[in-house]
Coordinates of C-alpha atoms and ligand atoms in Angstrom, one line a residue:
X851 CA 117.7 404.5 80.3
X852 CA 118.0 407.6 82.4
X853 CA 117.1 406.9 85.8
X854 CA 113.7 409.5 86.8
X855 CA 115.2 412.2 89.2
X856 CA 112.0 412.6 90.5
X857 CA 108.2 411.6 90.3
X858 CA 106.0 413.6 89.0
X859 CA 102.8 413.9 91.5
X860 CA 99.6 415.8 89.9
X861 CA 98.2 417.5 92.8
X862 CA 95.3 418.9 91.1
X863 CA 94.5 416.3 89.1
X864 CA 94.5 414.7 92.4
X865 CA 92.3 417.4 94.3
X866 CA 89.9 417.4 91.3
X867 CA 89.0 413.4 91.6
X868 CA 88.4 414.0 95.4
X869 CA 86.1 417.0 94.7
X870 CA 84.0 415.3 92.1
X871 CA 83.3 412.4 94.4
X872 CA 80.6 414.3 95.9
X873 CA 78.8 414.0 92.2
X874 CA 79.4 410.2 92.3
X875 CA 75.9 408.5 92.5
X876 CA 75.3 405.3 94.1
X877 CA 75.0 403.5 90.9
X878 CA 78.1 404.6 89.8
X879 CA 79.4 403.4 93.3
X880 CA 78.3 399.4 92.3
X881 CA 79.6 399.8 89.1
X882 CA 82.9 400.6 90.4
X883 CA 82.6 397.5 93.2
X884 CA 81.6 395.0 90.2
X885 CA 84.8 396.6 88.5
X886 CA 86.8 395.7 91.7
X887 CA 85.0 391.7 92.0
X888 CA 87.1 391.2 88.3
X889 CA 90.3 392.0 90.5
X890 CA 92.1 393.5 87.6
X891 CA 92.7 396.8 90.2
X892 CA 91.3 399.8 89.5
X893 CA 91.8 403.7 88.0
X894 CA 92.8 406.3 90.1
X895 CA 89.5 407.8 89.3
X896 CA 87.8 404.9 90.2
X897 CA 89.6 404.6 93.4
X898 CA 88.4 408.2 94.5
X899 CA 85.3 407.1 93.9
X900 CA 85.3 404.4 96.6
X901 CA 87.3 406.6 99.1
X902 CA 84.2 409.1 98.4
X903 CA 82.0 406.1 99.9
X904 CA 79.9 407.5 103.2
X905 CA 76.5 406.0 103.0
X906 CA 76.3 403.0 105.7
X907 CA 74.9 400.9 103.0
X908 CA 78.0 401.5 100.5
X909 CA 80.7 401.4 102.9
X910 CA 79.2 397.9 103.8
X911 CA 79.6 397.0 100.1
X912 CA 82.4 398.3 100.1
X913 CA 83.9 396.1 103.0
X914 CA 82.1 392.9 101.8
X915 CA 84.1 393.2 98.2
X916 CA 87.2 393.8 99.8
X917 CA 86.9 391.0 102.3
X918 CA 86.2 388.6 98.4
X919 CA 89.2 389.7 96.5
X920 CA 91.5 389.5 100.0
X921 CA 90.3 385.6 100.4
X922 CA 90.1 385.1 96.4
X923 CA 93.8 385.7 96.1
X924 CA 95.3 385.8 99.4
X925 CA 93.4 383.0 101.1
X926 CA 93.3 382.8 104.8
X927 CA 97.5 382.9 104.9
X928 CA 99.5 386.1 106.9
X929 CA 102.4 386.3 106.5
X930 CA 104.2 387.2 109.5
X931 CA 107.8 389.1 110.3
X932 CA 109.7 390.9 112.5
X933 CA 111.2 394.4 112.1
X934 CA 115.0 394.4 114.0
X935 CA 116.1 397.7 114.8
X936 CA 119.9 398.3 114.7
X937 CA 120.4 401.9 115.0
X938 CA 119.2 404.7 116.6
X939 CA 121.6 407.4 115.5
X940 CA 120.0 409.6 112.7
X941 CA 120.9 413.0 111.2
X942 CA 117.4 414.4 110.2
X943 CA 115.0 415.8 111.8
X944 CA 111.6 414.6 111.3
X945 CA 109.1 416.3 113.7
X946 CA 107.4 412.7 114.0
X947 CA 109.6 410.8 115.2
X948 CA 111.8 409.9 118.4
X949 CA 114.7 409.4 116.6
X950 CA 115.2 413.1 114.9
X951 CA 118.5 414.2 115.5
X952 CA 117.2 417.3 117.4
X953 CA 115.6 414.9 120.1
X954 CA 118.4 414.5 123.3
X955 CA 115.6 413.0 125.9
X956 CA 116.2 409.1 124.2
X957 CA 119.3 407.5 124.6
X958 CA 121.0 406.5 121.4
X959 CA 122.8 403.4 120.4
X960 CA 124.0 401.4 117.3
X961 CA 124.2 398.0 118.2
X962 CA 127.9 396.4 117.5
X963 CA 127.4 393.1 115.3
X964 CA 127.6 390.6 117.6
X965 CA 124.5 392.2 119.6
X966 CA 122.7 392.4 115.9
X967 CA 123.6 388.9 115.9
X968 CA 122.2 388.5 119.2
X969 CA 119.3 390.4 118.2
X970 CA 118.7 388.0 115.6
X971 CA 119.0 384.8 117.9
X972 CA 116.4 386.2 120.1
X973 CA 114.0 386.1 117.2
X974 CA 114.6 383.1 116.1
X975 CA 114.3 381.4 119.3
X976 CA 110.7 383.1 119.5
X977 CA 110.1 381.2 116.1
X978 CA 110.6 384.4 113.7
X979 CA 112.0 383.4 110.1
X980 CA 111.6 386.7 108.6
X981 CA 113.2 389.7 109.8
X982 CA 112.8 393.7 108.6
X983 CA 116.1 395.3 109.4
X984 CA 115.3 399.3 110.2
X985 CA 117.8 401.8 110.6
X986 CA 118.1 405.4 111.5
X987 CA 119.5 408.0 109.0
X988 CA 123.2 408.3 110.0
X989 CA 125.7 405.1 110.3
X990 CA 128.8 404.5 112.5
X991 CA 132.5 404.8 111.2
X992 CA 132.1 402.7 108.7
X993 CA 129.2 404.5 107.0
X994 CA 126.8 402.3 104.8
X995 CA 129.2 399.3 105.1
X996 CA 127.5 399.1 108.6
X997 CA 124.0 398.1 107.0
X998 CA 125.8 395.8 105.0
X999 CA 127.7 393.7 107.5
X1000 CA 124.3 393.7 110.0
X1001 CA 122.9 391.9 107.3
X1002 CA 125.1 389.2 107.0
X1003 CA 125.3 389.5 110.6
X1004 CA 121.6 388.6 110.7
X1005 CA 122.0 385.9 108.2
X1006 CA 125.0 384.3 110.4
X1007 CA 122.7 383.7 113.0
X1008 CA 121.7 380.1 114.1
X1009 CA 120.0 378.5 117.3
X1010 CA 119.6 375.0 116.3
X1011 CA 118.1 374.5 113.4
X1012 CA 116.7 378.0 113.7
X1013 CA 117.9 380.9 110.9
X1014 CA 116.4 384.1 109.7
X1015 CA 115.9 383.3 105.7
X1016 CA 115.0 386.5 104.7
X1017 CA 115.7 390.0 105.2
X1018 CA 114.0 392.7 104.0
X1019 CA 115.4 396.1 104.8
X1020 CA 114.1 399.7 105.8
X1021 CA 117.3 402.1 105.5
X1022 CA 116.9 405.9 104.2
X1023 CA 117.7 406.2 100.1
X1024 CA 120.4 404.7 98.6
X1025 CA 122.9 405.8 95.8
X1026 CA 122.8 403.6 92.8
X1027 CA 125.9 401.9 93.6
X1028 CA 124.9 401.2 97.1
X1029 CA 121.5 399.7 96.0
X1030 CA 123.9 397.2 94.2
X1031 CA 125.9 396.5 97.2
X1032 CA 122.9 395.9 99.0
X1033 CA 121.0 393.7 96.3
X1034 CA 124.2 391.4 96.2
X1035 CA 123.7 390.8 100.1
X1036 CA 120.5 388.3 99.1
X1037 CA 117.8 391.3 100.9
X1038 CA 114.4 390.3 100.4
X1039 CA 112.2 393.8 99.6
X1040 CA 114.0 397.2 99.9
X1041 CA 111.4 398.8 101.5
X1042 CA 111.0 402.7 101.8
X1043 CA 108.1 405.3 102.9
X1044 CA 107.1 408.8 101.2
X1045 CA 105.8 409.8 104.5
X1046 CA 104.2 411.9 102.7
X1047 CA 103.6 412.7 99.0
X1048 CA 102.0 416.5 99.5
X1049 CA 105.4 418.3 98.8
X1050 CA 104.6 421.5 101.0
X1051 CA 103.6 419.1 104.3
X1052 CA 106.5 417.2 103.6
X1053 CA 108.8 420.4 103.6
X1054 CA 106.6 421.3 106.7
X1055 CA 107.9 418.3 109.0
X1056 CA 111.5 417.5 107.7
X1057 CA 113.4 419.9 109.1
X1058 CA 117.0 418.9 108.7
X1059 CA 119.5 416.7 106.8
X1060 CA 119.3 415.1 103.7
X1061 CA 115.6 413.9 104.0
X1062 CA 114.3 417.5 103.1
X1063 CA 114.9 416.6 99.8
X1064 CA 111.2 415.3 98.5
X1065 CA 112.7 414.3 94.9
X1066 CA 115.6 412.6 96.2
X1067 CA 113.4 410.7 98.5
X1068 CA 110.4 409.6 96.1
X1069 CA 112.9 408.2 93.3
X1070 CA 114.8 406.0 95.3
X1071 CA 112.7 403.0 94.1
X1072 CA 113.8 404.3 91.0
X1073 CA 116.9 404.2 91.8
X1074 CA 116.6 400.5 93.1
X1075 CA 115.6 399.5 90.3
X1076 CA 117.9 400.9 88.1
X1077 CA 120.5 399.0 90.3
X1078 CA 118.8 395.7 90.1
X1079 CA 116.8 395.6 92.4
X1080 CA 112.9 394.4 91.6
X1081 CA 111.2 393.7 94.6
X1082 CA 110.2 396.9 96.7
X1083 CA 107.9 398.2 99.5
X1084 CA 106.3 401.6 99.1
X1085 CA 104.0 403.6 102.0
X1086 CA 102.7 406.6 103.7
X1087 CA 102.5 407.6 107.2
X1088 CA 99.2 408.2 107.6
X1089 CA 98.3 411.4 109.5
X1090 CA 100.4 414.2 108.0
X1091 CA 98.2 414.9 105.3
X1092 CA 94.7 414.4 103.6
X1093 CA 94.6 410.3 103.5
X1094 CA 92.9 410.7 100.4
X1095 CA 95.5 412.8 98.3
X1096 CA 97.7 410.3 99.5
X1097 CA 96.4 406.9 98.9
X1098 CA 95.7 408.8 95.1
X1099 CA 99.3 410.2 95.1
X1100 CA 100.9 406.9 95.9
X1101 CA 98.5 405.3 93.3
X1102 CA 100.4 408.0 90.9
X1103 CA 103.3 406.5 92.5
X1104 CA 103.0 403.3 91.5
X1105 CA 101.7 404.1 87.6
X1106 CA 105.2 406.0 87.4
X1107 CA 107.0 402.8 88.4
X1108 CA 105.1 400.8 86.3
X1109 CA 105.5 402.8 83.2
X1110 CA 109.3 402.9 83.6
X1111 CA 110.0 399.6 84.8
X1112 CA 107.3 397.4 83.9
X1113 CA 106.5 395.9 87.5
X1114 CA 105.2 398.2 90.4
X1115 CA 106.2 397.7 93.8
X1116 CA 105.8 394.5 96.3
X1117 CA 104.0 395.5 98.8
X1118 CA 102.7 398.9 100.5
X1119 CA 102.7 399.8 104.2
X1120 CA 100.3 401.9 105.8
X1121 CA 101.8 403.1 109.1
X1122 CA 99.6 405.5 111.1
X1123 CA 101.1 408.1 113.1
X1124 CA 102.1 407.1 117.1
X1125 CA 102.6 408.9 119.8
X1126 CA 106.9 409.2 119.9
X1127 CA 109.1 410.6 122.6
X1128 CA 110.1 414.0 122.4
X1129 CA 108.4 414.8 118.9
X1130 CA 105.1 416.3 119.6
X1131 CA 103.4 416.8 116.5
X1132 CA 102.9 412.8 116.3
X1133 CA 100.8 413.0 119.5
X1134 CA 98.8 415.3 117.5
X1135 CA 98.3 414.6 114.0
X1136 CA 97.7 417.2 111.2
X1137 CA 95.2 415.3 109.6
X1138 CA 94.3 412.7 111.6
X1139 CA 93.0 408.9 110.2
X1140 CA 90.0 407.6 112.1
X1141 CA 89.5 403.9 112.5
X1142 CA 86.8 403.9 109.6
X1143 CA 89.1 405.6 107.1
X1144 CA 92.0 403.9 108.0
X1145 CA 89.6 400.6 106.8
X1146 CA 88.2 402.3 104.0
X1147 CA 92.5 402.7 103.1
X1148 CA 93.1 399.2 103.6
X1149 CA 89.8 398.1 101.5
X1150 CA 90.8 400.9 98.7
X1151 CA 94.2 399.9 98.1
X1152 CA 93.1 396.3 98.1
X1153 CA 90.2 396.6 95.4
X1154 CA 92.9 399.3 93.3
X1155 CA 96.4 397.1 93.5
X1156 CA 94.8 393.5 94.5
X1157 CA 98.1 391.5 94.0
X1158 CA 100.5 393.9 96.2
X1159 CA 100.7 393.1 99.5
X1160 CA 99.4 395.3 102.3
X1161 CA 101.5 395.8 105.3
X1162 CA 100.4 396.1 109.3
X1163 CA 102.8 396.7 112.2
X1164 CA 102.3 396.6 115.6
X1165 CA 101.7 400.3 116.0
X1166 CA 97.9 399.3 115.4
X1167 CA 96.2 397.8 118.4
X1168 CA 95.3 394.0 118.3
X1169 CA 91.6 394.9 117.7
X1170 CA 92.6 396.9 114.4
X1171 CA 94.8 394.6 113.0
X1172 CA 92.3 391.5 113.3
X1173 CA 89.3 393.6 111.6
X1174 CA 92.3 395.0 108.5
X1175 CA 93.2 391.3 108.0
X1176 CA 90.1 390.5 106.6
X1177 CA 89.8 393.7 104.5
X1178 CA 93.4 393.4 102.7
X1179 CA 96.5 393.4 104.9
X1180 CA 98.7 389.9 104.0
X1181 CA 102.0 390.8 106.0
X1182 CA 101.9 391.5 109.9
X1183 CA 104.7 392.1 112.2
X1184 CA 104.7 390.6 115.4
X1185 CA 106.1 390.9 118.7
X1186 CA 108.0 393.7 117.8
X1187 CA 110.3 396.1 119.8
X1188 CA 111.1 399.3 117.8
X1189 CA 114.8 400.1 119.7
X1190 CA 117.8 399.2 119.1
X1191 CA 118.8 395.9 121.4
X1192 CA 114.9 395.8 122.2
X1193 CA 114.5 392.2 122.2
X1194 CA 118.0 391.2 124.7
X1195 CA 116.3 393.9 127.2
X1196 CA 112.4 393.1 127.3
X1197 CA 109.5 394.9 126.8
X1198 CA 110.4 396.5 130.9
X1199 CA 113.1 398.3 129.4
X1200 CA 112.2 400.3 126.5
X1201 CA 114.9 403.2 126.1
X1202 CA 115.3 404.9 122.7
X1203 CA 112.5 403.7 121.4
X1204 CA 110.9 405.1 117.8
X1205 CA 106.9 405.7 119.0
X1206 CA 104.9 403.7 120.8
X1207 CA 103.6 400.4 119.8
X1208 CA 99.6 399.1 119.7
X1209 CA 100.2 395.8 119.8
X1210 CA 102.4 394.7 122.7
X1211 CA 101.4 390.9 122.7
X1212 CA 104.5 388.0 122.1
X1213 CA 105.0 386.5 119.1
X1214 CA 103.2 383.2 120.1
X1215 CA 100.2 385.1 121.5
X1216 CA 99.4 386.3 118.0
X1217 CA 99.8 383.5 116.2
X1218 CA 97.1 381.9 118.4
X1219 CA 95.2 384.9 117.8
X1220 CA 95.6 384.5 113.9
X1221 CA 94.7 380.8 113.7
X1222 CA 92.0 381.4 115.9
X1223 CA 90.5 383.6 113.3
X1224 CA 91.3 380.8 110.7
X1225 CA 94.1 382.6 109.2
X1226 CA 97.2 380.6 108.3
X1227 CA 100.4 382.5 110.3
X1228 CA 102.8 382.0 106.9
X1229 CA 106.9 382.4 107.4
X1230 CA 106.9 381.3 104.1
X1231 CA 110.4 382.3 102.1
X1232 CA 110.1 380.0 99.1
X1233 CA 109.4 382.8 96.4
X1234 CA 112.4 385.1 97.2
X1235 CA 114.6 381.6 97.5
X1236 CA 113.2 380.2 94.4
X1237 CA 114.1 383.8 92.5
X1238 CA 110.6 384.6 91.9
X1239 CA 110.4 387.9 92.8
X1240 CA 109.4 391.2 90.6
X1241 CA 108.0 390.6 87.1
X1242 CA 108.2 386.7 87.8
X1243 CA 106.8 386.8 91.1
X1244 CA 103.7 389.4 89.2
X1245 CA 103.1 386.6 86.3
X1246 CA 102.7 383.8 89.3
X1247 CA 100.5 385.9 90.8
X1248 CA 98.1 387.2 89.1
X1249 CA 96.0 384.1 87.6
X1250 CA 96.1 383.0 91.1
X1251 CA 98.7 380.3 90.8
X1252 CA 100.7 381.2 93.2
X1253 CA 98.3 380.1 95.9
X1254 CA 99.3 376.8 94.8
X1255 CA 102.5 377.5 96.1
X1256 CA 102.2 379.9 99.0
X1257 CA 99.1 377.4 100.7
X1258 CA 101.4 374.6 100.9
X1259 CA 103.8 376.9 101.8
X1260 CA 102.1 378.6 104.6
X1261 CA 101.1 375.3 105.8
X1262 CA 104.4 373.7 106.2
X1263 CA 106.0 376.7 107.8
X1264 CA 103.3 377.0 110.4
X1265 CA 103.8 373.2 111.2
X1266 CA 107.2 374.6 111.8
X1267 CA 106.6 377.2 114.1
X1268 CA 104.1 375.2 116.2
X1269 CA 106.6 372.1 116.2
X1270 CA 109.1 374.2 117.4
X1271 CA 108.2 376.7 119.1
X1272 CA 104.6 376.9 119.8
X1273 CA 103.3 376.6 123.3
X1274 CA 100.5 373.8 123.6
X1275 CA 97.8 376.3 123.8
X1276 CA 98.7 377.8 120.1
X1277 CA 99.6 373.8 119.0
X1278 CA 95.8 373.0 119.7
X1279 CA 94.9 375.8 117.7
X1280 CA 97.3 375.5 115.1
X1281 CA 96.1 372.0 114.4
X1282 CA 92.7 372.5 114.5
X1283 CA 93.5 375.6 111.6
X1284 CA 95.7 373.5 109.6
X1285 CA 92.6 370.8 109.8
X1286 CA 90.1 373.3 108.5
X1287 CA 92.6 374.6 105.9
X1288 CA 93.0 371.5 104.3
X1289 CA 89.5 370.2 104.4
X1290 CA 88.9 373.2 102.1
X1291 CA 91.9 372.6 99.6
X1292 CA 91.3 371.0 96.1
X1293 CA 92.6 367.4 95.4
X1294 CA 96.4 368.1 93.9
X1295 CA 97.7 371.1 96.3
X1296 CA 96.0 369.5 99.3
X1297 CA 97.8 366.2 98.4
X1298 CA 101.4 368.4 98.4
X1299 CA 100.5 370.5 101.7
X1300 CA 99.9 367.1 103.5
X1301 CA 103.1 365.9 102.0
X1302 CA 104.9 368.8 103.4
X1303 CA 103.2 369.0 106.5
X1304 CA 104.1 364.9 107.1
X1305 CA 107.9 365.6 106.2
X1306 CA 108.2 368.2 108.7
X1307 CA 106.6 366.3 111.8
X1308 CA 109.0 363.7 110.8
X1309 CA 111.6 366.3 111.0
X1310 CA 112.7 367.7 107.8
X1311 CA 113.3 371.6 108.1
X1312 CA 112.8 374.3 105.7
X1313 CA 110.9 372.2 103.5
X1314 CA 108.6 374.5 100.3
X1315 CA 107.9 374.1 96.5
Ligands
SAM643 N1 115.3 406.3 108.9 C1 114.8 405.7 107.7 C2 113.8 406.5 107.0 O1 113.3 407.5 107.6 O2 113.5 406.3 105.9 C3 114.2 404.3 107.8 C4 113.6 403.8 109.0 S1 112.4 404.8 109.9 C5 113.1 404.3 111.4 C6 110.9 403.8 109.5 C7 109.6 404.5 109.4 O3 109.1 404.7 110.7 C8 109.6 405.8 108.7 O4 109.7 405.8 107.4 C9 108.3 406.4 109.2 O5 107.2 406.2 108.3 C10 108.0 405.6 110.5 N2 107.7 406.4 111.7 C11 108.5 407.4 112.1 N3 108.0 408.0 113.2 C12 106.8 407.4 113.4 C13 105.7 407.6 114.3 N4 105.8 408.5 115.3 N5 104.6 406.7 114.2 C14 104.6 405.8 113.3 N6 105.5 405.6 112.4 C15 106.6 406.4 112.4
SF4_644 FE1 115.5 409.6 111.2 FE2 113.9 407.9 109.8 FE3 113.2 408.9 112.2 FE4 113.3 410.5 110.2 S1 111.9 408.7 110.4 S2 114.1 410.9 112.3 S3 115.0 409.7 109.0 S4 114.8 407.5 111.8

């Protein structure tokens, strides 16, 4: 099969659905939220509709539906990661962010592999299991084999019985061949953002190096596919342009990649633009995202695409992230330091950072949070070890059955986290979670999570179905 060179976006089709939405009556609103309760995900068309949504009444609706579908297939579990950046050097010249080549006020660094593997030992002694390895555009010497050896670098890494088991990976487009070398170092998701899908905006803030090229940008999933490749992260960076075209673009996005390929992607991330060190135009946003539609992009996507997963990093503040969780997001990162060598220097020395972070509480402090809430804080890698990932991963899904899996799961990994690392405060909440959690799980699967649970206090490690 030829491998797409690019992907084709209908801007007008797109601009068309957005203008009709002022036509959309409210019963036509309902019937597009009892659509959404069947959690089958939605039409483009239909998923205008809701972004349309400004009556209080509707948005409401709107809220309360996405909130059902989130806890109807996600549950209360989170999954949580950590993104490890090893790089700083980059070659382009995005006008949003701190890393643009153009930028000589941060101080740049590539960390040698034994600080990555250092890097990595400070995360797992914080209790992390999951780790998202980000890296400017532009390599030492060794070029792309750099990426390659800080993965296994990362795997390497052991503090007791502590290890990172999964890495998924955040790196500019790959060549075909390279997206094989990197799918035979055991990642988790390649994961890679559009920034944004309106070509002459996207032309408008890359300014340099090989990331001016839109086409060669949006069919890199393609191209990670084509190489093997079958579980992937798409996004936007909310704030360059209209957040309607986009969520509808990447929508287009993900049609195209399920008509070639048969599976769409694994998750989505919706970064909002932050404030970043010598790149102005992040401090002011072309089209900015308030807190309401950022919601209303969280709720969307979750109603249009219910079994992907929805992303949120630490650029949102705590307040944000607990009111998304409930409206869609399933992965959170937390704890995060976005420079390279970040977590061996502290949050008091934050040189070369990318932007600015919302979120600066540790690790344990959200997972506290998150149980507080009643949400399950999941490190959960049992899926990517077991091989289900892509179409395998989508056919466990989507009856549901994979809660059945990722509950117990969730449950055992947390036990994990609070044997090993949680501080008594987060114990006492984690117990009285777990507690709740299991009071609420049907007869078989609750019988396996306590199973699980028991053979971890007693010592086991690593221990899913
Ligand atoms: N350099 C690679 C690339 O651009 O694809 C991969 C990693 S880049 C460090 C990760 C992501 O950070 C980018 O895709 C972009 O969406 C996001 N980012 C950059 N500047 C940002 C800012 N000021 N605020 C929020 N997110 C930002
Ligand atoms: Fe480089 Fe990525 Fe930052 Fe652009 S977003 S300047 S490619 S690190």
């Amino acid at each position: 099969m030829m491998i797409p060179t690019t992907v084709p976006i209908d801007g007008d089709r797109i601009w068309s659905m957005i203008e009709n939405t002022d036509k959309v009556d409210d019963g036509e609103v309902r019937e597009v939220l009892a659509a959404a309760r069947e959690m089958k995900g939605l039409s483009s068309r239909q998923a205008a509709v809701l972004c349309g949504i400004s009556d209080p009444e509707l948005l409401s609706e709107l809220f309360t539906t996405a909130r059902e579908v989130k806890e109807a297939i996600y549950g209360q579990r989170l999954v949580i990661f950590s993104p490890l950046y090893v790089s700083n050097l980059c070659a382009n010249d995005c006008a949003y962010c701190s890393f643009r080549a153009t930028n000589r006020s941060i101080k740049r660094r590539a960390l040698d592999q034994d600080e990555i593997r250092h890097e990595a030992e400070m995360l797992i002694e914080q209790g992390h299991k999951r780790v998202l390895l980000v890296a400017g555009e532009s390599y030492p010497r060794e070029g792309f084999d750099y990426v390659l050896k800080a993965i296994d670098s990362v795997y390497a890494a052991k503090v007791g019985a502590g290890e990172i088991r999964r890495i998924n990976v955040n790196v500019a487009p790959l060549s075909v061949d390279e997206f094989r070398q990197l799918g035979d170092h055991r990642i988790g998701t390649y994961q890679i953002f559009q920034e944004t899908y309106h070509r002459d905006t996207y032309v408008r803030v890359h300014l340099r190096g090989k990331k001016t090229d839109y086409d060669w940008r949006i069919s890199a999933i393609d191209r990670a596919f084509a190489a093997g490749i079958d579980d992937v992260g798409i996004g936007v960076l909310f704030g360059l342009a209209d957040w309607r075209y986009e969520l509808l673009a990447m929508l287009q996005h993900i049609r195209h990649l399920e008509n070639h390929h048969g599976i769409g992607p694994h998750t989505i991330s919706v970064p909002r633009l932050e404030p970043a060190e010598g790149a102005d135009l992040a401090s002011h946003p072309p089209q900015p995202v308030s807190d309401l539609d950022f919601r209303k992009i969280v709720a969307v996507l979750r109603l249009t695409v219910p079994y992907t997963g929805i992303i949120m990093s630490t650029r949102e503040t705590a307040e944000i992230r607990r009111e998304t969780f409930a409206l869609g997001v399933s992965q959170i990162s937390a704890g995060s330091r976005t420079n390279p060598g970040g977590y061996a220097k502290g949050e008091a020395e934050d040189e070369g950072t990318q932007f600015s972070l919302g979120d600066h509480r540790s690790l344990d402090e959200v997972i506290r949070d998150v149980a507080e809430l009643g949400y399950i804080p999941s490190f959960c890698t049992g899926c990517y070890r077991l091989g289900r990932t892509g179409a395998d991963f989508m056919d466990l899904a989507k009856p549901g059955a994979i809660r059945h899996h990722c509950d117990p799961n969730a449950l055992s990994t947390f036990t994990e986290y609070l044997c090993d690392y949680g501080s008594e405060g987060t114990k006492q909440a984690g117990e009285v979670c777990i507690n709740s959690v299991l009071a609420k799980m049907e007869g078989s699967v609750r019988a396996r999570a306590e199973e699980m649970i028991r053979k971890v206090r007693d010592g086991q490690r690593d221990v899913f179905c």
